[in-house]
PDB file of C-alpha atoms in Angstrom:
ATOM      1  CA  UNK A   1      -0.756  37.692  28.009  1.00 52.00           C
ATOM      2  CA  UNK A   2       2.800  36.812  28.687  1.00 60.00           C
ATOM      3  CA  UNK A   3       4.907  39.985  28.809  1.00 55.00           C
ATOM      4  CA  UNK A   4       8.182  38.164  28.244  1.00 65.00           C
ATOM      5  CA  UNK A   5       9.413  38.079  24.675  1.00 64.00           C
ATOM      6  CA  UNK A   6       9.889  34.564  23.424  1.00 67.00           C
ATOM      7  CA  UNK A   7      13.073  33.622  21.621  1.00 61.00           C
ATOM      8  CA  UNK A   8      12.612  33.201  17.883  1.00 68.00           C
ATOM      9  CA  UNK A   9      12.239  29.599  16.793  1.00 75.00           C
ATOM     10  CA  UNK A  10      15.220  27.979  15.139  1.00 80.00           C
ATOM     11  CA  UNK A  11      14.864  27.950  11.355  1.00 88.00           C
ATOM     12  CA  UNK A  12      13.995  24.681   9.692  1.00 92.00           C
ATOM     13  CA  UNK A  13      15.347  23.481   6.362  1.00 95.00           C
ATOM     14  CA  UNK A  14      13.610  20.851   4.296  1.00 95.00           C
ATOM     15  CA  UNK A  15      14.262  18.672   1.296  1.00 97.00           C
ATOM     16  CA  UNK A  16      11.652  16.608  -0.536  1.00 97.00           C
ATOM     17  CA  UNK A  17      11.810  13.827  -3.085  1.00 97.00           C
ATOM     18  CA  UNK A  18       8.447  13.479  -4.751  1.00 97.00           C
ATOM     19  CA  UNK A  19       7.223  10.505  -6.769  1.00 96.00           C
ATOM     20  CA  UNK A  20       9.906   8.125  -5.481  1.00 96.00           C
ATOM     21  CA  UNK A  21       9.344   4.734  -7.074  1.00 96.00           C
ATOM     22  CA  UNK A  22       8.722   2.764  -3.867  1.00 96.00           C
ATOM     23  CA  UNK A  23       5.895   2.209  -1.447  1.00 96.00           C
ATOM     24  CA  UNK A  24       5.449   4.609   1.448  1.00 96.00           C
ATOM     25  CA  UNK A  25       5.086   1.681   3.825  1.00 97.00           C
ATOM     26  CA  UNK A  26       8.611   0.441   3.119  1.00 96.00           C
ATOM     27  CA  UNK A  27      10.060   3.950   3.175  1.00 97.00           C
ATOM     28  CA  UNK A  28       8.545   4.603   6.616  1.00 97.00           C
ATOM     29  CA  UNK A  29      10.804   1.917   8.107  1.00 97.00           C
ATOM     30  CA  UNK A  30      13.821   4.055   7.278  1.00 97.00           C
ATOM     31  CA  UNK A  31      12.066   7.315   8.193  1.00 97.00           C
ATOM     32  CA  UNK A  32      11.310   5.962  11.665  1.00 97.00           C
ATOM     33  CA  UNK A  33      14.924   4.823  12.074  1.00 96.00           C
ATOM     34  CA  UNK A  34      16.486   8.239  11.434  1.00 96.00           C
ATOM     35  CA  UNK A  35      13.877  10.592  12.922  1.00 96.00           C
ATOM     36  CA  UNK A  36      15.364  12.576  15.816  1.00 95.00           C
ATOM     37  CA  UNK A  37      18.973  11.623  15.067  1.00 96.00           C
ATOM     38  CA  UNK A  38      21.888  13.985  14.610  1.00 96.00           C
ATOM     39  CA  UNK A  39      22.542  14.430  10.870  1.00 96.00           C
ATOM     40  CA  UNK A  40      25.942  12.709  10.937  1.00 96.00           C
ATOM     41  CA  UNK A  41      24.520   9.761  12.870  1.00 96.00           C
ATOM     42  CA  UNK A  42      21.621   9.488  10.432  1.00 97.00           C
ATOM     43  CA  UNK A  43      23.968   9.437   7.439  1.00 97.00           C
ATOM     44  CA  UNK A  44      25.978   6.676   9.090  1.00 97.00           C
ATOM     45  CA  UNK A  45      22.822   4.624   9.704  1.00 97.00           C
ATOM     46  CA  UNK A  46      21.704   5.160   6.111  1.00 97.00           C
ATOM     47  CA  UNK A  47      25.108   4.170   4.746  1.00 97.00           C
ATOM     48  CA  UNK A  48      24.782   0.630   6.074  1.00 96.00           C
ATOM     49  CA  UNK A  49      21.015   0.080   5.937  1.00 97.00           C
ATOM     50  CA  UNK A  50      20.150  -2.649   3.405  1.00 97.00           C
ATOM     51  CA  UNK A  51      16.765  -1.187   2.406  1.00 96.00           C
ATOM     52  CA  UNK A  52      16.430   0.540  -0.954  1.00 96.00           C
ATOM     53  CA  UNK A  53      14.806   3.555   0.713  1.00 96.00           C
ATOM     54  CA  UNK A  54      18.041   4.247   2.595  1.00 97.00           C
ATOM     55  CA  UNK A  55      19.776   5.433  -0.574  1.00 97.00           C
ATOM     56  CA  UNK A  56      16.916   7.842  -1.298  1.00 98.00           C
ATOM     57  CA  UNK A  57      16.896   9.202   2.255  1.00 98.00           C
ATOM     58  CA  UNK A  58      20.678   9.599   2.278  1.00 98.00           C
ATOM     59  CA  UNK A  59      20.483  11.963  -0.697  1.00 98.00           C
ATOM     60  CA  UNK A  60      17.538  13.818   0.808  1.00 98.00           C
ATOM     61  CA  UNK A  61      19.358  14.359   4.131  1.00 97.00           C
ATOM     62  CA  UNK A  62      22.440  15.611   2.271  1.00 97.00           C
ATOM     63  CA  UNK A  63      20.236  18.002   0.302  1.00 97.00           C
ATOM     64  CA  UNK A  64      18.595  19.324   3.475  1.00 96.00           C
ATOM     65  CA  UNK A  65      22.033  19.915   5.022  1.00 96.00           C
ATOM     66  CA  UNK A  66      23.128  21.753   1.863  1.00 95.00           C
ATOM     67  CA  UNK A  67      19.994  23.895   2.100  1.00 95.00           C
ATOM     68  CA  UNK A  68      20.890  24.733   5.699  1.00 94.00           C
ATOM     69  CA  UNK A  69      24.478  25.537   4.714  1.00 94.00           C
ATOM     70  CA  UNK A  70      23.157  28.366   2.513  1.00 93.00           C
ATOM     71  CA  UNK A  71      22.221  30.225   5.692  1.00 88.00           C
ATOM     72  CA  UNK A  72      25.287  31.743   7.330  1.00 85.00           C
ATOM     73  CA  UNK A  73      23.702  31.797  10.780  1.00 88.00           C
ATOM     74  CA  UNK A  74      23.388  27.997  11.011  1.00 90.00           C
ATOM     75  CA  UNK A  75      26.096  25.659  12.263  1.00 90.00           C
ATOM     76  CA  UNK A  76      25.688  22.524  10.134  1.00 90.00           C
ATOM     77  CA  UNK A  77      27.465  20.423  12.775  1.00 92.00           C
ATOM     78  CA  UNK A  78      24.555  21.021  15.170  1.00 93.00           C
ATOM     79  CA  UNK A  79      21.737  19.926  12.858  1.00 94.00           C
ATOM     80  CA  UNK A  80      19.361  17.105  13.667  1.00 96.00           C
ATOM     81  CA  UNK A  81      16.415  15.564  11.837  1.00 96.00           C
ATOM     82  CA  UNK A  82      13.311  17.025  13.456  1.00 95.00           C
ATOM     83  CA  UNK A  83      10.825  15.662  10.913  1.00 95.00           C
ATOM     84  CA  UNK A  84      11.086  12.728   8.550  1.00 96.00           C
ATOM     85  CA  UNK A  85       8.108  11.247   6.768  1.00 96.00           C
ATOM     86  CA  UNK A  86       7.008   9.154   3.813  1.00 97.00           C
ATOM     87  CA  UNK A  87       3.604   9.923   2.343  1.00 97.00           C
ATOM     88  CA  UNK A  88       1.888   7.967  -0.380  1.00 96.00           C
ATOM     89  CA  UNK A  89       1.961   9.378  -3.881  1.00 95.00           C
ATOM     90  CA  UNK A  90      -0.131   8.568  -6.934  1.00 94.00           C
ATOM     91  CA  UNK A  91       0.045   5.304  -8.804  1.00 93.00           C
ATOM     92  CA  UNK A  92       2.682   5.230 -11.516  1.00 89.00           C
ATOM     93  CA  UNK A  93       1.050   6.580 -14.697  1.00 89.00           C
ATOM     94  CA  UNK A  94      -2.132   6.929 -12.604  1.00 85.00           C
ATOM     95  CA  UNK A  95      -3.401   3.476 -13.398  1.00 88.00           C
ATOM     96  CA  UNK A  96      -3.403  -0.113 -12.270  1.00 89.00           C
ATOM     97  CA  UNK A  97      -1.678  -2.764 -14.336  1.00 92.00           C
ATOM     98  CA  UNK A  98      -2.619  -6.361 -14.916  1.00 94.00           C
ATOM     99  CA  UNK A  99      -0.736  -9.638 -14.987  1.00 95.00           C
ATOM    100  CA  UNK A 100      -1.983 -13.084 -15.877  1.00 96.00           C
ATOM    101  CA  UNK A 101      -3.776 -14.895 -13.087  1.00 96.00           C
ATOM    102  CA  UNK A 102      -5.036 -18.442 -12.667  1.00 96.00           C
ATOM    103  CA  UNK A 103      -7.625 -19.897 -15.038  1.00 96.00           C
ATOM    104  CA  UNK A 104      -7.193 -17.147 -17.630  1.00 95.00           C
ATOM    105  CA  UNK A 105      -8.101 -14.279 -15.327  1.00 96.00           C
ATOM    106  CA  UNK A 106      -6.308 -10.948 -15.111  1.00 96.00           C
ATOM    107  CA  UNK A 107      -4.961  -9.963 -11.701  1.00 95.00           C
ATOM    108  CA  UNK A 108      -4.424  -6.246 -10.996  1.00 94.00           C
ATOM    109  CA  UNK A 109      -1.305  -4.841  -9.372  1.00 92.00           C
ATOM    110  CA  UNK A 110      -0.301  -1.296  -8.528  1.00 93.00           C
ATOM    111  CA  UNK A 111       3.009   0.442  -9.066  1.00 94.00           C
ATOM    112  CA  UNK A 112       3.094   2.826  -6.117  1.00 95.00           C
ATOM    113  CA  UNK A 113       5.043   6.007  -5.509  1.00 96.00           C
ATOM    114  CA  UNK A 114       5.900   7.964  -2.363  1.00 97.00           C
ATOM    115  CA  UNK A 115       6.754  11.512  -1.354  1.00 98.00           C
ATOM    116  CA  UNK A 116       9.775  11.502   0.995  1.00 98.00           C
ATOM    117  CA  UNK A 117      10.375  14.542   3.229  1.00 98.00           C
ATOM    118  CA  UNK A 118      13.216  15.434   5.605  1.00 97.00           C
ATOM    119  CA  UNK A 119      13.276  18.570   7.793  1.00 97.00           C
ATOM    120  CA  UNK A 120      16.430  19.487   9.717  1.00 96.00           C
ATOM    121  CA  UNK A 121      16.800  22.027  12.502  1.00 95.00           C
ATOM    122  CA  UNK A 122      19.668  23.282  14.634  1.00 92.00           C
ATOM    123  CA  UNK A 123      19.841  21.908  18.166  1.00 87.00           C
ATOM    124  CA  UNK A 124      19.001  24.310  20.971  1.00 79.00           C
ATOM    125  CA  UNK A 125      21.447  25.321  23.688  1.00 63.00           C
ATOM    126  CA  UNK A 126      21.617  22.611  26.336  1.00 55.00           C
TER     127      UNK A 126
END
């Protein structure tokens, strides 16, 4: 065993938006763009991103920063996004819907939802 005491890990603060009315595939484009960025840089990217998911992620990042601000030991100016993901949620109302198709047939379509998660952490000493 290692006799040296390891430094405690920096606390992580998370914010989640569940059942967002968008597909996880489209939300992942924004999640990939802001993962690993400093919080202020991520908010600037989200401000000017044209995708609809950017508005959702902007509020989630702000919520995660507010969660971190509750802890007095954390400097909110040193936060970065350590984890950012978009997972698929259930279908809206848990069912498929139908629209008219060619030759009198019914064509199914799905109204998808997503669970959006952002985890922020304070940068280590470098």
